[in-house]
Short mmCIF file of C-alpha atoms and ligand atoms in Angstrom, two decimals:
data_model
loop_
_atom_site.label_atom_id
_atom_site.label_comp_id
_atom_site.label_asym_id
_atom_site.label_seq_id
_atom_site.Cartn_x
_atom_site.Cartn_y
_atom_site.Cartn_z
CA MET A 1 0.00 0.00 0.00
CA LEU A 2 1.23 3.49 -0.88
CA LYS A 3 2.11 5.85 1.96
CA LEU A 4 2.03 9.63 2.19
CA VAL A 5 5.39 11.37 1.98
CA TYR A 6 5.76 14.32 4.35
CA ALA A 7 7.88 17.39 3.64
CA PRO A 8 10.73 17.97 3.59
CA ASP A 9 11.68 15.03 1.35
CA PRO A 10 13.85 14.91 -1.80
CA ILE A 11 11.10 13.19 -3.86
CA LEU A 12 8.88 16.25 -3.33
CA LYS A 13 11.51 18.49 -4.96
CA LYS A 14 11.92 16.38 -8.12
CA GLU A 15 10.61 17.09 -11.58
CA CYS A 16 8.61 13.91 -12.31
CA GLN A 17 8.89 11.75 -15.42
CA PRO A 18 6.15 11.59 -18.07
CA LEU A 19 4.45 8.24 -18.81
CA ALA A 20 4.90 6.76 -22.28
CA GLN A 21 1.72 4.71 -21.89
CA VAL A 22 -0.74 4.06 -19.05
CA ASP A 23 -0.90 0.35 -18.21
CA ASP A 24 -2.51 -1.87 -15.56
CA HIS A 25 0.38 -1.27 -13.17
CA HIS A 26 -0.30 2.48 -13.29
CA ARG A 27 -4.05 1.94 -12.96
CA THR A 28 -3.45 -0.08 -9.76
CA LEU A 29 -1.25 2.71 -8.39
CA ILE A 30 -3.90 5.32 -9.26
CA LYS A 31 -6.55 3.28 -7.43
CA GLU A 32 -4.31 3.21 -4.36
CA MET A 33 -3.67 6.95 -4.70
CA TYR A 34 -7.44 7.56 -4.44
CA GLU A 35 -7.55 5.42 -1.27
CA VAL A 36 -4.69 7.43 0.27
CA MET A 37 -6.30 10.75 -0.71
CA TYR A 38 -9.81 9.96 0.54
CA ASP A 39 -8.42 8.36 3.75
CA ALA A 40 -6.49 11.55 4.47
CA ASN A 41 -9.56 13.68 3.67
CA GLY A 42 -7.69 15.42 0.85
CA VAL A 43 -8.99 16.98 -2.37
CA GLY A 44 -5.86 16.33 -4.45
CA LEU A 45 -2.80 14.09 -4.50
CA ALA A 46 0.22 13.96 -6.78
CA ALA A 47 2.33 10.85 -7.46
CA PRO A 48 5.50 12.17 -5.73
CA GLN A 49 3.46 12.57 -2.54
CA VAL A 50 3.28 8.77 -2.38
CA GLY A 51 6.90 8.34 -3.50
CA LEU A 52 6.26 7.84 -7.24
CA ASP A 53 8.35 9.64 -9.85
CA MET A 54 5.51 9.87 -12.39
CA ARG A 55 3.53 12.71 -13.96
CA ILE A 56 0.20 11.66 -12.46
CA PHE A 57 -2.13 13.50 -10.13
CA ILE A 58 -5.69 13.05 -8.95
CA VAL A 59 -8.15 15.71 -7.85
CA ASP A 60 -11.67 15.65 -6.43
CA ALA A 61 -13.19 18.99 -5.51
CA ALA A 62 -16.11 17.01 -3.98
CA ALA A 63 -13.89 14.58 -2.01
CA ARG A 64 -15.67 15.54 1.20
CA GLU A 65 -19.15 15.18 -0.33
CA GLU A 66 -21.17 12.04 -0.90
CA GLU A 67 -21.15 12.43 -4.71
CA LYS A 68 -17.48 12.15 -5.68
CA THR A 69 -16.04 13.83 -8.79
CA PRO A 70 -12.64 12.18 -9.27
CA ILE A 71 -10.40 13.37 -12.11
CA THR A 72 -7.11 11.62 -12.94
CA MET A 73 -4.61 13.64 -14.95
CA ILE A 74 -1.58 12.03 -16.57
CA ASN A 75 1.15 14.04 -18.37
CA PRO A 76 -0.90 17.25 -17.82
CA LYS A 77 -0.02 20.43 -19.74
CA ILE A 78 -1.50 23.89 -19.26
CA ILE A 79 -2.83 25.21 -22.58
CA SER A 80 -3.81 28.64 -21.29
CA ILE A 81 -4.10 30.39 -17.96
CA GLU A 82 -5.42 33.79 -16.87
CA ASP A 83 -3.15 36.51 -15.49
CA ASP A 84 -5.56 37.67 -12.78
CA LEU A 85 -4.41 36.39 -9.40
CA VAL A 86 -6.83 35.45 -6.65
CA PRO A 87 -5.92 34.60 -3.03
CA TYR A 88 -7.00 31.33 -1.40
CA GLU A 89 -5.92 29.46 1.71
CA GLU A 90 -4.18 26.24 0.69
CA GLY A 91 -3.13 23.15 2.56
CA CYS A 92 -1.26 20.05 1.43
CA LEU A 93 -1.35 16.40 2.53
CA SER A 94 2.47 16.51 2.73
CA PHE A 95 2.19 19.39 5.26
CA PRO A 96 -0.45 18.29 7.78
CA GLU A 97 -1.94 21.15 9.84
CA HIS A 98 -0.23 23.88 7.78
CA PHE A 99 -2.17 26.39 5.72
CA ALA A 100 -1.22 29.56 3.89
CA GLU A 101 -2.86 32.06 1.59
CA ILE A 102 -1.47 31.76 -1.94
CA ASP A 103 -2.22 33.91 -5.00
CA ARG A 104 -2.92 31.99 -8.21
CA PRO A 105 -4.77 32.60 -11.47
CA ASP A 106 -8.44 31.58 -11.51
CA LYS A 107 -9.29 30.21 -14.96
CA LEU A 108 -7.21 27.67 -16.83
CA LYS A 109 -7.36 25.24 -19.73
CA ILE A 110 -5.43 21.99 -19.37
CA GLU A 111 -4.68 19.01 -21.59
CA TYR A 112 -3.92 15.53 -20.22
CA ILE A 113 -4.45 11.83 -20.79
CA ASP A 114 -6.77 9.80 -18.59
CA GLU A 115 -6.33 6.27 -17.13
CA ASN A 116 -7.35 4.78 -20.51
CA ASN A 117 -4.78 6.75 -22.54
CA LYS A 118 -7.51 9.02 -23.87
CA LYS A 119 -6.50 12.62 -24.57
CA LYS A 120 -8.70 15.14 -22.75
CA ILE A 121 -9.01 18.90 -22.43
CA LEU A 122 -10.59 20.61 -19.43
CA SER A 123 -11.46 24.27 -18.92
CA THR A 124 -12.10 25.09 -15.30
CA ASP A 125 -11.97 27.75 -12.60
CA GLY A 126 -12.56 28.24 -8.89
CA PHE A 127 -11.73 25.48 -6.40
CA ASN A 128 -11.12 22.85 -9.10
CA SER A 129 -8.61 25.08 -10.91
CA ARG A 130 -6.91 25.85 -7.61
CA ILE A 131 -6.39 22.16 -6.76
CA ILE A 132 -5.19 21.36 -10.30
CA GLN A 133 -2.55 24.13 -10.15
CA HIS A 134 -1.37 22.96 -6.72
CA GLU A 135 -1.05 19.34 -7.93
CA LEU A 136 0.59 20.29 -11.21
CA ASP A 137 3.21 22.19 -9.19
CA HIS A 138 3.98 18.93 -7.33
CA LEU A 139 4.92 17.24 -10.63
CA ASN A 140 7.51 19.99 -11.13
CA GLY A 141 8.94 19.75 -7.62
CA ILE A 142 7.20 22.94 -6.48
CA LEU A 143 5.42 22.99 -3.13
CA PHE A 144 2.80 25.48 -1.94
CA VAL A 145 5.31 26.90 0.55
CA ASP A 146 7.57 27.79 -2.38
CA HIS A 147 5.01 30.50 -3.24
CA LEU A 148 5.52 32.13 0.19
CA SER A 149 8.21 34.48 1.44
CA ARG A 150 11.43 32.76 2.51
CA LEU A 151 10.71 33.63 6.14
CA LYS A 152 7.23 32.06 6.15
CA ARG A 153 8.51 29.02 4.25
CA ASP A 154 11.40 28.45 6.65
CA VAL A 155 9.05 28.56 9.66
CA ILE A 156 6.81 25.86 8.15
CA ILE A 157 9.75 23.67 7.05
CA ARG A 158 11.28 23.89 10.50
CA LYS A 159 7.98 22.82 12.09
CA MET A 160 7.69 19.95 9.58
CA LYS A 161 11.21 18.72 10.44
CA LYS A 162 10.26 18.74 14.11
CA PHE A 163 6.98 16.91 13.35
CA LYS A 164 8.81 14.20 11.37
CA LYS A 165 11.34 13.75 14.15
CA GLU A 166 8.64 13.47 16.80
CA GLU A 167 6.60 11.03 14.70
CA LYS A 168 9.79 9.15 13.80
CA ILE A 169 9.10 9.52 10.08
CA VAL A 170 12.18 8.98 7.92
ZN1 LIG B 1 0.16 19.33 -2.03
#
């Protein structure tokens, strides 16, 4: 079973590798990623957050609702994105209990392949767009704290190091 990786960890700073083809092995991993995400009460999860060097992420803006809306994005690429920045308080499963307001564009258009190797295009905004941008960052080794000032980031990283030590997470 896949396990959540907590920051700081080298895998979270890596630019992940694209998939040539989605096969049954990947589909099994994706299924496990959904289990990890829903178990942790998250709305998004990227492959490096469970130790996988792959350009895969999953999002579900309705993860906390009864009617789920899971979207799996493989080899995602932004086609277009607005310049207007909006603030929103973000968290991350790799940073339990830490939240920070981050400015990001609202509307975006993204291209990706799904679990069945089908090419898809999605135009979205609001919460869904926010999660997608956060997860896409993960595939490029960028964490939400990297959008903060160095001072704020260092405070959170220091607390995370302490948390990992206390919880004996290696
Ligand atoms: Zn995250």
